[in-house]
XYZ file of N, CA and C in Angstrom:
543
model
N 33.852 -21.787 -33.340
C 32.527 -22.380 -33.133
C 32.223 -22.483 -31.641
N 33.208 -22.837 -30.901
C 33.026 -22.967 -29.461
C 32.624 -21.553 -28.865
N 33.170 -20.585 -29.306
C 32.940 -19.202 -28.863
C 31.474 -18.844 -29.167
N 31.008 -19.122 -30.388
C 29.578 -18.889 -30.745
C 28.651 -19.657 -29.867
N 28.948 -20.917 -29.585
C 28.115 -21.649 -28.707
C 28.030 -21.069 -27.284
N 29.184 -20.656 -26.824
C 29.192 -20.013 -25.501
C 28.374 -18.716 -25.461
N 28.462 -17.957 -26.523
C 27.780 -16.656 -26.589
C 26.259 -16.966 -26.664
N 25.859 -17.962 -27.479
C 24.407 -18.350 -27.495
C 23.906 -18.785 -26.205
N 24.709 -19.597 -25.471
C 24.306 -20.121 -24.148
C 24.126 -18.991 -23.208
N 25.098 -18.028 -23.287
C 25.025 -16.869 -22.450
C 23.746 -16.035 -22.680
N 23.434 -15.830 -23.966
C 22.203 -15.091 -24.333
C 20.922 -15.809 -23.871
N 20.890 -17.121 -24.031
C 19.708 -17.873 -23.586
C 19.539 -17.756 -22.063
N 20.571 -17.957 -21.339
C 20.531 -17.846 -19.859
C 20.121 -16.426 -19.460
N 20.650 -15.449 -20.130
C 20.332 -14.034 -19.836
C 18.838 -13.775 -20.085
N 18.284 -14.268 -21.194
C 16.890 -14.100 -21.512
C 16.012 -14.823 -20.456
N 16.403 -15.967 -20.128
C 15.616 -16.714 -19.009
C 15.622 -15.898 -17.728
N 16.817 -15.428 -17.393
C 16.859 -14.601 -16.115
C 16.020 -13.375 -16.213
N 16.040 -12.614 -17.326
C 15.218 -11.441 -17.458
C 13.727 -11.787 -17.462
N 13.337 -12.866 -18.124
C 11.967 -13.198 -18.199
C 11.398 -13.621 -16.817
N 12.242 -14.112 -15.951
C 11.763 -14.548 -14.613
C 11.876 -13.437 -13.595
N 12.498 -12.292 -13.950
C 12.772 -11.202 -13.035
C 11.465 -10.597 -12.550
N 11.334 -10.462 -11.251
C 10.190 -9.804 -10.635
C 10.852 -8.480 -10.002
N 10.344 -7.335 -10.525
C 10.909 -6.080 -9.989
C 10.634 -5.922 -8.534
N 11.492 -5.238 -7.863
C 11.394 -4.951 -6.454
C 11.397 -3.476 -6.199
N 10.736 -3.078 -5.168
C 10.759 -1.685 -4.730
C 12.103 -1.437 -4.039
N 12.662 -0.268 -4.239
C 13.883 0.141 -3.550
C 13.599 0.295 -2.032
N 12.476 0.892 -1.805
C 12.097 1.101 -0.382
C 10.616 0.873 -0.259
N 10.223 0.381 0.923
C 8.805 0.321 1.238
C 8.622 0.556 2.706
N 7.447 1.021 3.099
C 7.179 1.259 4.510
C 5.752 0.939 4.866
N 5.516 0.075 5.805
C 4.164 -0.173 6.346
C 3.947 0.919 7.395
N 3.060 1.840 7.063
C 2.875 2.997 7.915
C 1.925 2.608 9.075
N 0.898 1.829 8.799
C -0.030 1.459 9.878
C -0.682 0.173 9.472
N -1.343 -0.505 10.409
C -2.032 -1.723 10.196
C -3.436 -1.426 9.624
N -3.866 -2.175 8.679
C -5.270 -2.035 8.197
C -6.232 -2.442 9.328
N -7.377 -1.797 9.375
C -8.390 -2.112 10.410
C -9.127 -3.457 10.200
N -8.977 -3.959 8.995
C -9.601 -5.251 8.652
C -8.760 -5.913 7.602
N -8.949 -7.247 7.421
C -8.193 -7.969 6.367
C -8.448 -7.359 5.013
N -7.443 -7.390 4.212
C -7.534 -6.864 2.800
C -7.868 -8.016 1.897
N -9.137 -7.945 1.371
C -9.460 -9.017 0.462
C -9.515 -8.445 -1.007
N -9.704 -7.171 -1.132
C -9.724 -6.560 -2.468
C -9.419 -5.113 -2.378
N -9.096 -4.512 -3.500
C -8.816 -3.094 -3.537
C -9.010 -2.491 -4.958
N -9.287 -1.221 -4.975
C -9.466 -0.562 -6.282
C -8.098 -0.113 -6.766
N -7.873 -0.297 -8.032
C -6.589 -0.007 -8.633
C -6.679 1.325 -9.366
N -5.850 2.361 -8.970
C -5.828 3.597 -9.738
C -4.388 3.809 -10.187
N -4.204 4.571 -11.269
C -2.877 4.947 -11.760
C -2.911 6.375 -12.220
N -1.797 7.034 -11.889
C -1.672 8.419 -12.322
C -0.196 8.812 -12.345
N 0.122 9.834 -13.141
C 1.468 10.418 -13.063
C 1.481 11.424 -11.979
N 2.374 11.277 -11.030
C 2.416 12.169 -9.819
C 3.877 12.274 -9.400
N 4.430 13.479 -9.677
C 5.800 13.688 -9.342
C 6.010 14.113 -7.924
N 4.944 14.607 -7.248
C 5.069 14.982 -5.860
C 4.691 13.774 -4.996
N 5.090 13.807 -3.684
C 4.735 12.850 -2.757
C 3.276 13.087 -2.304
N 2.504 12.075 -2.118
C 1.124 12.159 -1.654
C 1.091 11.638 -0.212
N 1.182 12.640 0.703
C 1.287 12.210 2.155
C -0.077 11.805 2.701
N -1.185 12.271 2.024
C -2.518 11.911 2.446
C -3.455 11.964 1.292
N -4.604 11.345 1.385
C -5.635 11.389 0.437
C -6.819 12.161 0.916
N -6.542 13.325 1.460
C -7.668 14.224 1.901
C -8.181 14.997 0.688
N -9.143 15.790 0.926
C -9.822 16.494 -0.183
C -8.838 17.491 -0.916
N -7.977 18.166 -0.233
C -7.142 19.111 -0.924
C -6.159 18.372 -1.861
N -5.546 17.323 -1.361
C -4.638 16.521 -2.179
C -5.391 15.838 -3.351
N -6.517 15.308 -3.067
C -7.369 14.686 -4.142
C -7.572 15.746 -5.254
N -8.076 16.940 -4.849
C -8.323 17.928 -5.868
C -7.127 18.429 -6.575
N -5.946 18.444 -5.901
C -4.773 18.930 -6.493
C -4.109 17.863 -7.451
N -4.060 16.643 -6.987
C -3.218 15.607 -7.694
C -3.994 14.556 -8.450
N -5.246 14.221 -8.058
C -5.920 13.107 -8.641
C -7.112 13.421 -9.442
N -7.887 14.452 -9.102
C -9.113 14.732 -9.773
C -8.914 14.988 -11.234
N -9.487 14.142 -12.047
C -9.359 14.283 -13.529
C -8.024 13.680 -14.080
N -7.221 13.136 -13.209
C -5.918 12.587 -13.676
C -5.865 11.050 -13.610
N -6.582 10.441 -12.633
C -6.532 8.999 -12.529
C -7.407 8.345 -13.596
N -8.134 9.127 -14.319
C -9.026 8.618 -15.475
C -8.847 9.437 -16.731
N -7.670 10.080 -16.912
C -7.475 10.890 -18.103
C -7.234 10.007 -19.301
N -7.257 10.652 -20.435
C -7.070 9.909 -21.692
C -5.556 9.728 -22.012
N -4.722 10.636 -21.558
C -3.280 10.585 -21.862
C -2.631 9.276 -21.380
N -3.049 8.866 -20.191
C -2.410 7.697 -19.526
C -3.270 6.427 -19.679
N -4.344 6.487 -20.366
C -5.340 5.402 -20.479
C -4.728 4.074 -20.893
N -3.878 4.066 -21.916
C -3.310 2.859 -22.409
C -2.557 2.065 -21.415
N -1.574 2.710 -20.698
C -0.758 2.062 -19.679
C -1.633 1.709 -18.450
N -2.510 2.671 -18.064
C -3.391 2.401 -16.908
C -4.260 1.173 -17.129
N -4.887 1.090 -18.276
C -5.802 -0.058 -18.522
C -4.975 -1.383 -18.603
N -3.851 -1.276 -19.154
C -2.945 -2.500 -19.241
C -2.529 -2.936 -17.840
N -2.178 -1.976 -17.014
C -1.800 -2.304 -15.599
C -2.985 -2.891 -14.847
N -4.172 -2.253 -14.944
C -5.350 -2.864 -14.307
C -5.657 -4.258 -14.778
N -5.521 -4.434 -16.103
C -5.795 -5.797 -16.655
C -4.827 -6.797 -16.107
N -3.550 -6.448 -15.905
C -2.560 -7.351 -15.342
C -2.884 -7.733 -13.924
N -3.355 -6.723 -13.113
C -3.792 -7.059 -11.711
C -4.926 -8.048 -11.761
N -5.877 -7.740 -12.617
C -7.047 -8.676 -12.735
C -6.727 -10.030 -13.135
N -5.767 -10.157 -14.075
C -5.310 -11.500 -14.542
C -4.591 -12.204 -13.404
N -4.034 -11.487 -12.460
C -3.371 -12.136 -11.318
C -4.360 -12.322 -10.194
N -5.638 -12.088 -10.453
C -6.646 -12.373 -9.504
C -6.799 -11.330 -8.328
N -6.262 -10.191 -8.570
C -6.355 -9.142 -7.565
C -6.910 -7.845 -8.082
N -7.662 -7.147 -7.234
C -8.056 -5.811 -7.535
C -9.473 -5.627 -8.081
N -9.951 -4.455 -7.978
C -11.204 -4.003 -8.624
C -10.879 -3.004 -9.693
N -11.551 -3.169 -10.796
C -11.369 -2.317 -12.000
C -11.996 -0.967 -11.798
N -11.145 0.078 -11.860
C -11.676 1.420 -11.736
C -12.796 1.759 -12.795
N -12.697 1.030 -13.948
C -13.624 1.341 -15.030
C -15.050 0.880 -14.659
N -15.228 0.093 -13.652
C -16.511 -0.263 -13.182
C -17.182 0.836 -12.335
N -16.352 1.807 -11.964
C -16.840 2.861 -11.065
C -16.756 4.239 -11.664
N -15.782 4.496 -12.436
C -15.473 5.818 -12.981
C -15.389 5.807 -14.535
N -15.872 6.834 -15.139
C -15.764 7.025 -16.601
C -14.435 7.649 -16.872
N -13.912 7.399 -18.054
C -12.696 8.128 -18.523
C -13.087 9.564 -18.890
N -12.030 10.428 -18.689
C -12.152 11.835 -19.043
C -13.343 12.561 -18.428
N -13.465 12.364 -17.105
C -14.539 12.992 -16.354
C -14.001 13.309 -14.964
N -14.255 14.534 -14.529
C -13.802 14.935 -13.185
C -14.910 14.581 -12.209
N -14.417 14.064 -11.061
C -15.365 13.726 -9.994
C -14.914 14.551 -8.753
N -15.812 15.357 -8.130
C -15.365 16.045 -6.936
C -15.189 15.004 -5.842
N -14.504 15.471 -4.779
C -14.085 14.525 -3.682
C -15.285 13.750 -3.109
N -16.375 14.458 -2.893
C -17.552 13.821 -2.304
C -18.081 12.707 -3.264
N -18.258 12.984 -4.521
C -18.730 12.039 -5.505
C -17.801 10.851 -5.610
N -16.524 11.134 -5.591
C -15.507 10.108 -5.632
C -15.623 9.105 -4.472
N -15.796 9.590 -3.249
C -16.026 8.752 -2.131
C -17.342 8.041 -2.087
N -18.383 8.720 -2.588
C -19.682 8.109 -2.607
C -19.668 6.842 -3.564
N -19.049 7.073 -4.718
C -18.913 5.930 -5.694
C -18.156 4.786 -5.172
N -17.112 5.048 -4.411
C -16.341 3.971 -3.844
C -17.211 3.240 -2.745
N -17.842 3.967 -1.955
C -18.745 3.347 -0.912
C -19.859 2.551 -1.533
N -20.485 3.029 -2.653
C -21.550 2.334 -3.269
C -21.079 1.047 -3.877
N -19.834 0.956 -4.249
C -19.278 -0.294 -4.829
C -18.638 -1.199 -3.804
N -18.628 -0.745 -2.483
C -18.052 -1.534 -1.380
C -16.558 -1.530 -1.366
N -15.884 -0.517 -2.010
C -14.456 -0.453 -1.979
C -13.965 0.002 -0.608
N -13.055 -0.753 -0.058
C -12.440 -0.437 1.264
C -11.056 0.024 1.203
N -10.342 -0.316 0.149
C -8.925 -0.018 0.006
C -8.639 0.491 -1.394
N -7.629 1.344 -1.568
C -7.218 1.864 -2.869
C -5.740 1.632 -2.981
N -5.353 1.014 -4.123
C -3.955 0.874 -4.500
C -3.724 1.928 -5.590
N -2.948 2.937 -5.269
C -2.595 3.975 -6.223
C -1.225 3.858 -6.681
N -1.067 3.543 -7.982
C 0.263 3.375 -8.572
C 0.563 4.636 -9.314
N 1.734 5.324 -9.011
C 2.023 6.585 -9.654
C 3.365 6.446 -10.370
N 3.419 7.136 -11.566
C 4.753 7.295 -12.155
C 5.352 8.470 -11.468
N 6.437 8.222 -10.733
C 7.003 9.259 -9.838
C 8.005 10.100 -10.684
N 8.809 9.408 -11.459
C 9.884 10.172 -12.193
C 10.059 9.518 -13.566
N 10.485 10.337 -14.510
C 10.791 9.903 -15.833
C 11.982 10.723 -16.316
N 13.083 9.984 -16.630
C 14.299 10.695 -17.101
C 14.575 10.194 -18.447
N 14.582 11.042 -19.460
C 14.940 10.640 -20.818
C 16.482 10.544 -20.936
N 16.921 9.411 -21.477
C 18.371 9.202 -21.673
C 18.593 8.605 -23.052
N 19.118 9.426 -23.971
C 19.314 8.922 -25.342
C 20.385 7.869 -25.469
N 21.379 7.975 -24.636
C 22.573 7.083 -24.764
C 22.209 5.648 -24.181
N 21.538 5.574 -23.071
C 21.168 4.296 -22.492
C 19.723 3.999 -22.741
N 18.941 4.074 -21.719
C 17.538 3.949 -21.910
C 16.843 4.864 -20.903
N 15.590 5.171 -21.271
C 14.806 6.064 -20.349
C 14.646 5.347 -18.984
N 14.615 6.198 -17.930
C 14.431 5.653 -16.582
C 13.144 6.107 -16.055
N 12.223 5.165 -15.670
C 10.961 5.443 -15.101
C 10.904 4.773 -13.752
N 10.506 5.561 -12.699
C 10.381 4.958 -11.361
C 8.933 5.200 -10.928
N 8.370 4.212 -10.192
C 7.024 4.251 -9.739
C 7.000 4.261 -8.183
N 6.075 5.020 -7.703
C 5.786 5.010 -6.283
C 4.367 4.528 -6.069
N 4.173 3.707 -5.076
C 2.831 3.061 -4.896
C 2.411 3.358 -3.502
N 1.095 3.669 -3.405
C 0.442 3.999 -2.104
C -0.724 3.067 -1.969
N -0.923 2.601 -0.677
C -2.022 1.755 -0.361
C -2.861 2.520 0.731
N -4.097 2.843 0.403
C -4.965 3.606 1.278
C -6.148 2.790 1.777
N -6.483 2.977 2.984
C -7.793 2.442 3.473
C -8.761 3.544 3.537
N -9.957 3.297 3.014
C -10.999 4.379 3.051
C -11.293 4.666 4.503
N -11.419 5.951 4.788
C -11.642 6.459 6.114
C -10.352 6.898 6.817
N -9.220 6.531 6.275
C -7.925 7.001 6.761
C -7.300 7.844 5.663
N -6.893 9.081 6.005
C -6.283 9.918 4.948
C -4.898 9.486 4.631
N -4.123 9.090 5.624
C -2.704 8.720 5.367
C -2.625 7.306 4.799
N -1.654 7.020 3.953
C -1.547 5.694 3.379
C -1.183 4.673 4.510
N -1.562 3.390 4.389
C -1.203 2.372 5.339
C 0.135 1.744 4.877
N 0.468 1.981 3.597
C 1.719 1.379 3.074
C 2.171 2.246 1.851
N 3.442 2.373 1.729
C 4.005 3.144 0.564
C 5.285 2.405 0.061
N 5.532 2.497 -1.165
C 6.788 1.888 -1.719
C 7.317 2.769 -2.869
N 8.554 2.648 -3.133
C 9.173 3.491 -4.153
C 10.261 2.685 -4.882
N 10.426 2.926 -6.139
C 11.541 2.407 -6.846
C 11.390 1.312 -7.825
N 10.133 0.839 -8.120
C 9.957 -0.133 -9.198
C 10.437 0.606 -10.448
N 11.452 0.095 -11.170
C 12.116 0.770 -12.220
C 11.930 0.141 -13.549
N 11.563 0.896 -14.605
C 11.618 0.502 -16.020
C 10.957 -0.878 -16.213
N 9.721 -0.983 -15.864
C 9.036 -2.286 -16.014
C 7.776 -2.099 -16.775
N 7.363 -3.130 -17.473
C 6.110 -3.133 -18.192
C 5.012 -3.350 -17.163
N 3.772 -3.081 -17.573
C 2.689 -3.221 -16.668
C 2.519 -4.563 -15.964
N 2.754 -5.654 -16.693
C 2.652 -6.964 -16.045
C 3.689 -7.228 -15.001
N 4.903 -6.872 -15.275
C 5.923 -7.025 -14.282
C 5.711 -6.053 -13.072
N 5.252 -4.896 -13.313
C 4.952 -3.906 -12.277
C 3.859 -4.464 -11.358
N 2.778 -4.952 -11.934
C 1.676 -5.540 -11.074
C 2.200 -6.700 -10.274
N 2.964 -7.605 -10.872
C 3.496 -8.746 -10.122
C 4.431 -8.277 -9.036
N 5.302 -7.349 -9.320
C 6.236 -6.896 -8.341
C 5.552 -6.270 -7.114
N 4.513 -5.444 -7.411
C 3.755 -4.789 -6.295
C 3.087 -5.811 -5.452
N 2.493 -6.866 -6.048
C 1.801 -7.869 -5.303
C 2.795 -8.686 -4.469
N 3.979 -8.912 -5.000
C 5.006 -9.654 -4.261
C 5.409 -8.845 -3.038
N 5.595 -7.567 -3.213
C 6.061 -6.683 -2.127
C 4.936 -6.545 -1.072
N 3.668 -6.487 -1.491
C 2.584 -6.384 -0.514
C 2.491 -7.654 0.345
N 2.758 -8.775 -0.322
C 2.760 -10.063 0.435
C 3.975 -10.117 1.352
N 5.142 -9.732 0.912
C 6.326 -9.672 1.827
C 6.060 -8.803 3.007
N 5.415 -7.724 2.835
C 5.117 -6.810 3.939
C 3.869 -7.125 4.747
N 3.348 -8.354 4.469
C 2.206 -8.934 5.162
C 0.913 -8.125 5.123
N 0.686 -7.543 3.920
C -0.628 -6.805 3.730
C -1.608 -7.697 2.937
N -1.108 -8.637 2.194
C -1.936 -9.548 1.463
C -1.691 -10.949 1.889
């Protein structure tokens, strides 16, 4: 009986620990200072296995056009955006862009400017490794861009195997630690 009580106590403590866990990035780097205080940002999500060193026209056309608003990733993307909004941060991409529609680079930027967007938080699924014996491993890389600058002002990597709510919370914690928010 004592053994069962100890096991139950261990399980309860473990569940409490996991429920309070805020995921952390393995690595992050503040590349440059923003030119103005960050009060809000547009949230985008895409699957992107390559590094995105800049958000110029060529990389936008190669990696993001038609992918940040595709139907395949809509469920996770919308859940992630909703979690950021629940935490009081971010601008909803759905207010600016329609799903399943390609926007050329010029139209993309015009729509952002018309809505007053000054920063973009791009969350990407960087890697996915299927593991039948343990569990699948998903890692995310996050980029923070200021409009008018092609290179990101901040990048992080390594948020692993988290649901949308925990991912949003972890990203915001890391942005605050790195003094961007």
